[in-house]
Short mmCIF file of C-alpha atoms in Angstrom, two decimals:
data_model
loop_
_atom_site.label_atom_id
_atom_site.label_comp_id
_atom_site.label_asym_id
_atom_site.label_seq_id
_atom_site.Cartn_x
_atom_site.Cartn_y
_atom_site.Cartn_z
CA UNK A 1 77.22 111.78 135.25
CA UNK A 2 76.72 115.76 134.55
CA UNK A 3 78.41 116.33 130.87
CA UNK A 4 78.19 119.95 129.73
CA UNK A 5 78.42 120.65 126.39
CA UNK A 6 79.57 123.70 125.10
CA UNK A 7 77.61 124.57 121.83
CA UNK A 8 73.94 123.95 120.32
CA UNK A 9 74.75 122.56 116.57
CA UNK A 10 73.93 119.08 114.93
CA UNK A 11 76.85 117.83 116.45
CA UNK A 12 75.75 119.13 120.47
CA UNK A 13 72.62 117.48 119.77
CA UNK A 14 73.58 114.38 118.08
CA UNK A 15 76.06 113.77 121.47
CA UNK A 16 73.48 115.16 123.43
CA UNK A 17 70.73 112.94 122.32
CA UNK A 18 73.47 109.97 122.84
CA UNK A 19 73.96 110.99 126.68
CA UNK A 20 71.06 111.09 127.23
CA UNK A 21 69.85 108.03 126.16
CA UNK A 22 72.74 106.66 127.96
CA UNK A 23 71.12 108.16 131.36
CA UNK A 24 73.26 110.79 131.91
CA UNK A 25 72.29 114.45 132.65
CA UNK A 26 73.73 117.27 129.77
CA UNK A 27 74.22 120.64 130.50
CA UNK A 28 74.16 122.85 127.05
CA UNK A 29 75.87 126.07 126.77
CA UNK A 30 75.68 128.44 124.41
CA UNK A 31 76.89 131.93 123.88
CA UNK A 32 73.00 132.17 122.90
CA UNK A 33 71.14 131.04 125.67
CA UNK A 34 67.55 130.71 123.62
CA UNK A 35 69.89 128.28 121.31
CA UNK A 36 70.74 125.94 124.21
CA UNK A 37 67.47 126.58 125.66
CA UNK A 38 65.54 124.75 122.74
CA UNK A 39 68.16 122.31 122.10
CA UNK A 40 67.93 120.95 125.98
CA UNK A 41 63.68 121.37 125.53
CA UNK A 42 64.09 118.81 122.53
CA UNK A 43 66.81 116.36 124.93
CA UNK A 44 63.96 116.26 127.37
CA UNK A 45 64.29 116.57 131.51
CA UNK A 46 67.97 115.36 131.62
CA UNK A 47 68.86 118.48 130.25
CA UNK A 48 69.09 121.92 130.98
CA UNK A 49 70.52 124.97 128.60
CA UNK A 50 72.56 128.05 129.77
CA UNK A 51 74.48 130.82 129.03
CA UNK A 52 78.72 130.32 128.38
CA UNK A 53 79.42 131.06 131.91
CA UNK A 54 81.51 128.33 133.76
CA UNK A 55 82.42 125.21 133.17
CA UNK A 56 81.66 124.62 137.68
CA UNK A 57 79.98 121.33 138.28
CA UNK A 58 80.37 119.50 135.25
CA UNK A 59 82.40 115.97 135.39
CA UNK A 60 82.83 116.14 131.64
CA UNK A 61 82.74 119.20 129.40
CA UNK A 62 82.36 118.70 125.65
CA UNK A 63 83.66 120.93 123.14
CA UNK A 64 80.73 120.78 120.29
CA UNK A 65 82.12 124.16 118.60
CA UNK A 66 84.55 124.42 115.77
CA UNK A 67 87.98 124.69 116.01
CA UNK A 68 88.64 128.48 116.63
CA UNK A 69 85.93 128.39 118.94
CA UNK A 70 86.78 125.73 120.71
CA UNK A 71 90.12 126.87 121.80
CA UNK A 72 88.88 129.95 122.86
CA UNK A 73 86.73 128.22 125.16
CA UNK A 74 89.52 126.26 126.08
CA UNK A 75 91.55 129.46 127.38
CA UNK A 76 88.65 131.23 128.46
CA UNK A 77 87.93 128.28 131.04
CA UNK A 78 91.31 127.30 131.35
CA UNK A 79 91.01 127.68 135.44
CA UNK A 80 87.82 126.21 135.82
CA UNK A 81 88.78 123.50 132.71
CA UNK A 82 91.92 122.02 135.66
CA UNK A 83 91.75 118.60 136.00
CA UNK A 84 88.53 117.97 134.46
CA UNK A 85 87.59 115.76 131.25
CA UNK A 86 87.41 118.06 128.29
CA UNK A 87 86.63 116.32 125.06
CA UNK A 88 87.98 117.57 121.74
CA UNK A 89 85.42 117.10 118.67
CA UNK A 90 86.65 119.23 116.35
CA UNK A 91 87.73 119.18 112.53
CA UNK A 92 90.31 121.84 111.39
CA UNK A 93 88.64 121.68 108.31
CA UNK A 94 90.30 124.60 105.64
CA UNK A 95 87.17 125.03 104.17
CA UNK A 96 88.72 127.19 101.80
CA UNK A 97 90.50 124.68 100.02
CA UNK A 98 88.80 121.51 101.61
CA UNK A 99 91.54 119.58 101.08
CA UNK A 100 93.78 120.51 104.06
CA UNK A 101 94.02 121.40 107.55
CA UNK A 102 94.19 124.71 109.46
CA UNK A 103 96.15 123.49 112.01
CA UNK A 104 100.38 124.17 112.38
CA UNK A 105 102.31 121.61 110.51
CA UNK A 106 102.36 118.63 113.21
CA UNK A 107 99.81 119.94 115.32
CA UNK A 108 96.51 118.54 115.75
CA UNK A 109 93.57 120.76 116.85
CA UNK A 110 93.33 118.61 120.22
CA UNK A 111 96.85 119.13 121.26
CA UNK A 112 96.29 123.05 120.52
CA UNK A 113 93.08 122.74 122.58
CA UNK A 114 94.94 120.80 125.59
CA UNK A 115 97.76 123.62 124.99
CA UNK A 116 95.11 126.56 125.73
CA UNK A 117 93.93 124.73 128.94
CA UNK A 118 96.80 123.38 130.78
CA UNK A 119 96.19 120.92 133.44
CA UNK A 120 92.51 119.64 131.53
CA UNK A 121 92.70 116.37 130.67
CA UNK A 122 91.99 116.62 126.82
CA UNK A 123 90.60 113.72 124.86
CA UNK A 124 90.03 113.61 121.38
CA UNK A 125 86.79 111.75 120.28
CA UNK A 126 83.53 112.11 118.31
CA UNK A 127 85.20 113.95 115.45
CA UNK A 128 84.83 111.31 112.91
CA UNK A 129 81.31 110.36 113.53
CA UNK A 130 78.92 112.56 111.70
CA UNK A 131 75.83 114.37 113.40
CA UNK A 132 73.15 112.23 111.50
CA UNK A 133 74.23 108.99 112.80
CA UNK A 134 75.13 110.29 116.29
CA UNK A 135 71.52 111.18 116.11
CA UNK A 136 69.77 107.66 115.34
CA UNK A 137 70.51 105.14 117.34
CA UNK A 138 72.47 102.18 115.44
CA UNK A 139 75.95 101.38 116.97
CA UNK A 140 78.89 103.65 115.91
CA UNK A 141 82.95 103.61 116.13
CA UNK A 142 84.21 106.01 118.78
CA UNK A 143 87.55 106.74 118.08
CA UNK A 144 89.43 108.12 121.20
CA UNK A 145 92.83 109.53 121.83
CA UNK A 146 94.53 110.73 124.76
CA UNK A 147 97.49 111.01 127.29
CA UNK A 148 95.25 111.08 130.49
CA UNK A 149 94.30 107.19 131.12
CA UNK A 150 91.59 107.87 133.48
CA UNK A 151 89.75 110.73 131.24
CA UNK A 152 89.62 107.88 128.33
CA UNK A 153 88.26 105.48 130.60
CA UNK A 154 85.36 108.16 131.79
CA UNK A 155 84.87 108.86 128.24
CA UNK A 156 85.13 105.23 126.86
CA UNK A 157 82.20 104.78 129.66
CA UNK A 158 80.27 106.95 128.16
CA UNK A 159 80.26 105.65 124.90
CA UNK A 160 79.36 102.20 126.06
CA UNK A 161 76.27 103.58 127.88
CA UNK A 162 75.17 105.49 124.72
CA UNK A 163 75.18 102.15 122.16
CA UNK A 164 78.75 103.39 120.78
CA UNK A 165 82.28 101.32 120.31
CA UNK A 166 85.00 102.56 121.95
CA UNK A 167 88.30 102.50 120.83
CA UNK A 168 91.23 103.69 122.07
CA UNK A 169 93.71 104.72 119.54
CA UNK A 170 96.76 105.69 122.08
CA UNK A 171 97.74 109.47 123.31
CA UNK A 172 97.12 112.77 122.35
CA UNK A 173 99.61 112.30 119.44
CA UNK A 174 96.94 110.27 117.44
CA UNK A 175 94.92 112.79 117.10
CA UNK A 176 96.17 114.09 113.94
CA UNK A 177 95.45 110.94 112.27
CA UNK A 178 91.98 111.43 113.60
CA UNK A 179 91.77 114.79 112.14
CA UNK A 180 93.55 114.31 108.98
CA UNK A 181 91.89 111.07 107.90
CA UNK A 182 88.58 112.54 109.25
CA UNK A 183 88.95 115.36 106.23
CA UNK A 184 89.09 112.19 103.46
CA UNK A 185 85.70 111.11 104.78
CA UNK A 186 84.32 114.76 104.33
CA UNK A 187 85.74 115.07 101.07
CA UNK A 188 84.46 111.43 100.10
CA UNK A 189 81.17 112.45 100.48
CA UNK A 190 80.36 113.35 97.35
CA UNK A 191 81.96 110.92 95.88
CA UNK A 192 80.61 108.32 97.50
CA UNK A 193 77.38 109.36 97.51
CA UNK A 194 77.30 109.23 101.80
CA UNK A 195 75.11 111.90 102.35
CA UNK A 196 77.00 112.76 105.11
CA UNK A 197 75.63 109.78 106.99
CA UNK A 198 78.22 107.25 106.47
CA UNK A 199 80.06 105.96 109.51
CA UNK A 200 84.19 105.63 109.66
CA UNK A 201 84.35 101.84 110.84
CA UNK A 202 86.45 99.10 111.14
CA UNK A 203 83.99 96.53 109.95
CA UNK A 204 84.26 92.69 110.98
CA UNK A 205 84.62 90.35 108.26
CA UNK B 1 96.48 94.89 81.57
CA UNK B 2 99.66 93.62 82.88
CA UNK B 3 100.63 94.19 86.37
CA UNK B 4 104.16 93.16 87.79
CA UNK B 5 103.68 92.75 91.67
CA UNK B 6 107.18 93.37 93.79
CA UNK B 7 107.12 90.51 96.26
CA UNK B 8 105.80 87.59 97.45
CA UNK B 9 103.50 87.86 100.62
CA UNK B 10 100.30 87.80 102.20
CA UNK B 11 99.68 91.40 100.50
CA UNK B 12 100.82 90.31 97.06
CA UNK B 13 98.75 87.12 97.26
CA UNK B 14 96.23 89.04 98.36
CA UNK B 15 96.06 92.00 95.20
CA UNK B 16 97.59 89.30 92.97
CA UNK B 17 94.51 87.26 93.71
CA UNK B 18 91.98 90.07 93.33
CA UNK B 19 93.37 91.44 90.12
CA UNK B 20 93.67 87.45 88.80
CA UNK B 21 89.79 87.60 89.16
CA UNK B 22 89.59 90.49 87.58
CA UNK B 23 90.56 89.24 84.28
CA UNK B 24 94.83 90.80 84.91
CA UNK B 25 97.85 89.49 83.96
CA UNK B 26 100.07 89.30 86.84
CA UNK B 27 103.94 88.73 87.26
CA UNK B 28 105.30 88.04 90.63
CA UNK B 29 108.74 89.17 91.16
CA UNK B 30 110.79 88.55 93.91
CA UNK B 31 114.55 88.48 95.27
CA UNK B 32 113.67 84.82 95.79
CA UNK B 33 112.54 83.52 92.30
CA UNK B 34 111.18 80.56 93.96
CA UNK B 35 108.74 82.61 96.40
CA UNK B 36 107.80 83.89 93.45
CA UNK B 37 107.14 81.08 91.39
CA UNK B 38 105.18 79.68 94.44
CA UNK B 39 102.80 82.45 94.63
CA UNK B 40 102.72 82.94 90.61
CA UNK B 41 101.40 78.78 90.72
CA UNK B 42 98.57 79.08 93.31
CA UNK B 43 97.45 82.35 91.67
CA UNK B 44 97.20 80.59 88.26
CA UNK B 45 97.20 80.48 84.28
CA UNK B 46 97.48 84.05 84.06
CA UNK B 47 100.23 84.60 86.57
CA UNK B 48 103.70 83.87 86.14
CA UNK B 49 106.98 84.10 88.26
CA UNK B 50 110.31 85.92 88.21
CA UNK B 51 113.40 87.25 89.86
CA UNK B 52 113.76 91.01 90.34
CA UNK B 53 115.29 92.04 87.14
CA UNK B 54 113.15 94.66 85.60
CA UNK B 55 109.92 96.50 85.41
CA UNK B 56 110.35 96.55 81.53
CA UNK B 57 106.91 95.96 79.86
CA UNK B 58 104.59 96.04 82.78
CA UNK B 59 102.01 98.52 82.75
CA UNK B 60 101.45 98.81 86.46
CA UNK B 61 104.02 98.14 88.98
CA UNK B 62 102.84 97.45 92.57
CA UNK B 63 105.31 97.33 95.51
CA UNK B 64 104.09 95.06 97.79
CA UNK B 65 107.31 94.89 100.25
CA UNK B 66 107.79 96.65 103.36
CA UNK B 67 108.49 100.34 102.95
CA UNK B 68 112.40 100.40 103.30
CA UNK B 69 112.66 97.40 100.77
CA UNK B 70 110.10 99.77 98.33
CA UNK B 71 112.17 102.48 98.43
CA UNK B 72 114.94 100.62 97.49
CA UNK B 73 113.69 98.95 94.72
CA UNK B 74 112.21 102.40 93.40
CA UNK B 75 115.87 103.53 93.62
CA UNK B 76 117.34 100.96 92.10
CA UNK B 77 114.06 100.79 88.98
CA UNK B 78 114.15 104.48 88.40
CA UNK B 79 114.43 104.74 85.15
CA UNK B 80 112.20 101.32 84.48
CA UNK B 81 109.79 103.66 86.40
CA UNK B 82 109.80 106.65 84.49
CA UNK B 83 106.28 107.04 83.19
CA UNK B 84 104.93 104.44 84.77
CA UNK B 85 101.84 103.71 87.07
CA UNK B 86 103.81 102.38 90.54
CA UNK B 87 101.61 101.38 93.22
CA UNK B 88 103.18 102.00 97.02
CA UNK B 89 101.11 100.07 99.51
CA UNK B 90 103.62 100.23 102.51
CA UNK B 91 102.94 101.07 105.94
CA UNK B 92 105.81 102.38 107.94
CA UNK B 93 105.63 101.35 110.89
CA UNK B 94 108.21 101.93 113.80
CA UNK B 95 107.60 98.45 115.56
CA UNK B 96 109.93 98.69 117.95
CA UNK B 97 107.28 101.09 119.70
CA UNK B 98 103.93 99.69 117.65
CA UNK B 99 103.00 103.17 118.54
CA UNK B 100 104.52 105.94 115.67
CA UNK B 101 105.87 105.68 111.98
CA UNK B 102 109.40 105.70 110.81
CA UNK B 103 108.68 108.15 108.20
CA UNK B 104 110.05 111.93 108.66
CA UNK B 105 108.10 113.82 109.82
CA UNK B 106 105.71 115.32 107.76
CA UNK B 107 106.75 113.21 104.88
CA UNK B 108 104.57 109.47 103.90
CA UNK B 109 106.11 106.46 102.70
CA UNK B 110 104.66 107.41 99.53
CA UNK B 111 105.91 110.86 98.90
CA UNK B 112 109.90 109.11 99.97
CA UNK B 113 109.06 106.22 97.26
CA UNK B 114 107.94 108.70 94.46
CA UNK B 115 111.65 111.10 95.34
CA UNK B 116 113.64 107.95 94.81
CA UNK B 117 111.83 107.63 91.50
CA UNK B 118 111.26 110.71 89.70
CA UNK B 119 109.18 110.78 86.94
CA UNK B 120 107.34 107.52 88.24
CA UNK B 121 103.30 108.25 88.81
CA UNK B 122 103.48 107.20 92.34
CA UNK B 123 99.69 106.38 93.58
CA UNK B 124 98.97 105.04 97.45
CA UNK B 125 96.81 102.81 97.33
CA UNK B 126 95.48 98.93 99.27
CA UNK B 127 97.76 100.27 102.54
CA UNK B 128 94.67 100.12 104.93
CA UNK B 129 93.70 96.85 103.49
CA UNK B 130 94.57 93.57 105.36
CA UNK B 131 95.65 90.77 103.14
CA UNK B 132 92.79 88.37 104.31
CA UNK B 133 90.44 90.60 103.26
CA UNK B 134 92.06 91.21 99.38
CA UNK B 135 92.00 86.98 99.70
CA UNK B 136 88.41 86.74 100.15
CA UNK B 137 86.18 88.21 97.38
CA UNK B 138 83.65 90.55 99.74
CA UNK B 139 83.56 94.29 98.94
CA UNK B 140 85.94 96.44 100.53
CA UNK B 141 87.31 100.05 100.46
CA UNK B 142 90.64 100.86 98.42
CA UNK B 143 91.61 104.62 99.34
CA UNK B 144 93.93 106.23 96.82
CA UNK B 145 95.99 109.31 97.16
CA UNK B 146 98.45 110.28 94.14
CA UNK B 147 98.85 113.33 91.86
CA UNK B 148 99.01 112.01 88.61
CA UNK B 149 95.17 111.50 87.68
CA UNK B 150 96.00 109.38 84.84
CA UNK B 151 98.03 106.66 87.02
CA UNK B 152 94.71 107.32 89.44
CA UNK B 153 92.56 106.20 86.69
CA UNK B 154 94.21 103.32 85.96
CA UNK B 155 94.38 101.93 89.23
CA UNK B 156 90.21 102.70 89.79
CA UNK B 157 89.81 100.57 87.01
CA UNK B 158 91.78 97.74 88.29
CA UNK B 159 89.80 97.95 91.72
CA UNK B 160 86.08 98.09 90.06
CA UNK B 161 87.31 95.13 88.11
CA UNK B 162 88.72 93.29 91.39
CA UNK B 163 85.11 94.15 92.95
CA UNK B 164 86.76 96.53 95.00
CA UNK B 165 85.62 100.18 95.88
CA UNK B 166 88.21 102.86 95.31
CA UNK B 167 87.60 106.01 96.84
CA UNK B 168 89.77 108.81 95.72
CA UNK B 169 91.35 110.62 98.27
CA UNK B 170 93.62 113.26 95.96
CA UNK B 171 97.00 114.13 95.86
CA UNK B 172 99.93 112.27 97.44
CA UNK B 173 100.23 114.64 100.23
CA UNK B 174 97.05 112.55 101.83
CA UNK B 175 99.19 109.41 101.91
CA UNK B 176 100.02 110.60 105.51
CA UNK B 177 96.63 110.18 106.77
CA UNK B 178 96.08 107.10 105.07
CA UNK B 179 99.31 106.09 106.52
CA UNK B 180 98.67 107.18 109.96
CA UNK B 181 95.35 106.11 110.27
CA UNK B 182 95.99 102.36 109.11
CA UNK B 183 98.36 102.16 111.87
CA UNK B 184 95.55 102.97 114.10
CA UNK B 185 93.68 100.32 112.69
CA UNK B 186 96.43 97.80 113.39
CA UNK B 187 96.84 98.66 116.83
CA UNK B 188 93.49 97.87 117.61
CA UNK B 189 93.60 94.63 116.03
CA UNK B 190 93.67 93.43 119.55
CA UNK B 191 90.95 96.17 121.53
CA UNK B 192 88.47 94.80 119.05
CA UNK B 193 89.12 91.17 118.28
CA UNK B 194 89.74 91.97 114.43
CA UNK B 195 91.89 88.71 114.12
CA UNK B 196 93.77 91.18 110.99
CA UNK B 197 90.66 90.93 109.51
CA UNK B 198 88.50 94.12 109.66
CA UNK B 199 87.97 96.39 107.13
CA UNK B 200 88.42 100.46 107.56
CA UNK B 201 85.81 101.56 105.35
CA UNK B 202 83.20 104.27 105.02
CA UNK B 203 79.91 102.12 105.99
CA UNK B 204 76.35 103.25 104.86
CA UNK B 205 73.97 103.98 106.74
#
């Protein structure tokens, strides 16, 4: 499957380096091309890197940018964005106060997203699994939301291809839990002493 | 420290046996004094039974009922609960739909329970934590949200004593997300096999 992914950060490669592995080919873009350019060098000959010009081709199209970029994206591409699989990784984080939530009261960023690209089938995923652990190889929750059944199940294949758990958490709607509990694990960090390499689970007995 | 547990289910059995082993005093209280005296006999020398009366002498009150029988009992205790540490570890959840909360919107269980009782130091806490897991005596994750940091303190000591973890989450308004999220985690009791028996926690790497 072609997967572009729209950014060059920790989080771009740490999904990149996961599609890959799982044998599929990524497409980075990057409002810096040199940025994609060495990310997709270090992903090896399934990728490629390229300016932010169209979102043409690509099956999937991953959102690796924050939140305010990300929706711009979103209505930037909203044409080309019709219909395909765009997944949502962001964290509304108010790093201001980093203990809340840019977002409008009862929105998540996800539903924004889907909001700025009407007609793209918007899935939430990847935004509670942190870059470093993305990035090794060790198996990893996936929690997915969404309203478009067959964009989850293109997505949930995905995950089982690159060593990661699925799991389906219902529609769109859920995505504010993902978001909002998401912030707790950033803000545990410290206390915790997780190094930002700890991985939300739900852990068998 | 003496703890007087609203309630007589899995979820009581399940704190009243970790805080047992952690050297507490529990009382059981229930509607039904002989659920209560049931639970207060398996859980041992240090437990005892009684019927709902009052909250008078207990340091820590915990409500382990289901959220619309908390609020009522924080309604009818308010003035017991003035002052005092009161534990909410409802989840509200609409299960005639398995799929939202019954909660208004933008308002947790927690944040209802601590209006119907003024003055009580409401902490959420043990809400994502299945009662087979409190039964057993593995590790596990206790978030806590609540804004009075003494009642916050008091209830971290009774997890690192219970060989619990608690992880901090701050103020009450986070109750939400720990709300929301655990009723993720039950609805994929079934996705993942979990047999109510998983634990959401924040793994190492």
């Amino acid at each position: 499957m072609e997967v572009l992914i729209v950014g060059s950060g920790n989080m771009a490669r740490g999904i990149g380096l996961r599609l890959v592995r799982g044998g599929h080919r990524v497409r980075i873009a990057d409002r810096e091309p040199d940025k994609a350019a060495d990310l997709a060098a270090e992903l090896g000959d399934s990728a490629a890197g390229e300016p932010l010009n169209n979102a043409a081709g690509a099956e999937v199209v991953v959102l690796a940018t924050p939140y305010e970029g990300s929706k711009q994206v979103a209505e930037m591409w909203a044409g080309d964005l019709a219909g395909k699989t765009v997944v949502d990784i962001c964290n509304p984080v108010d790093y201001d106060t980093f203990d809340g939530l840019v977002t409008p009261p009862g929105k998540s960023a996800a539903e924004e997203i889907a909001a700025a690209a009407p007609g793209a089938r918007v899935v939430k995923a990847f935004n509670t699994t942190f870059a470093s652990r993305l990035a090794n190889s060790t198996p990893l929750d996936v929690f997915i939301a969404g309203d478009d059944p067959e964009a989850k199940k293109t997505i949930t294949g995905l995950c089982l291809d690159a060593d990661l758990r699925p799991i389906d958490v219902g529609g769109l709607k859920h995505a504010a839990a993902l978001e909002a509990f998401q912030l707790l694990h950033m803000k545990a960090q410290e206390q915790i002493k997780g190094g930002w390499a700890t991985a939300l689970t739900f852990a068998a007995a």
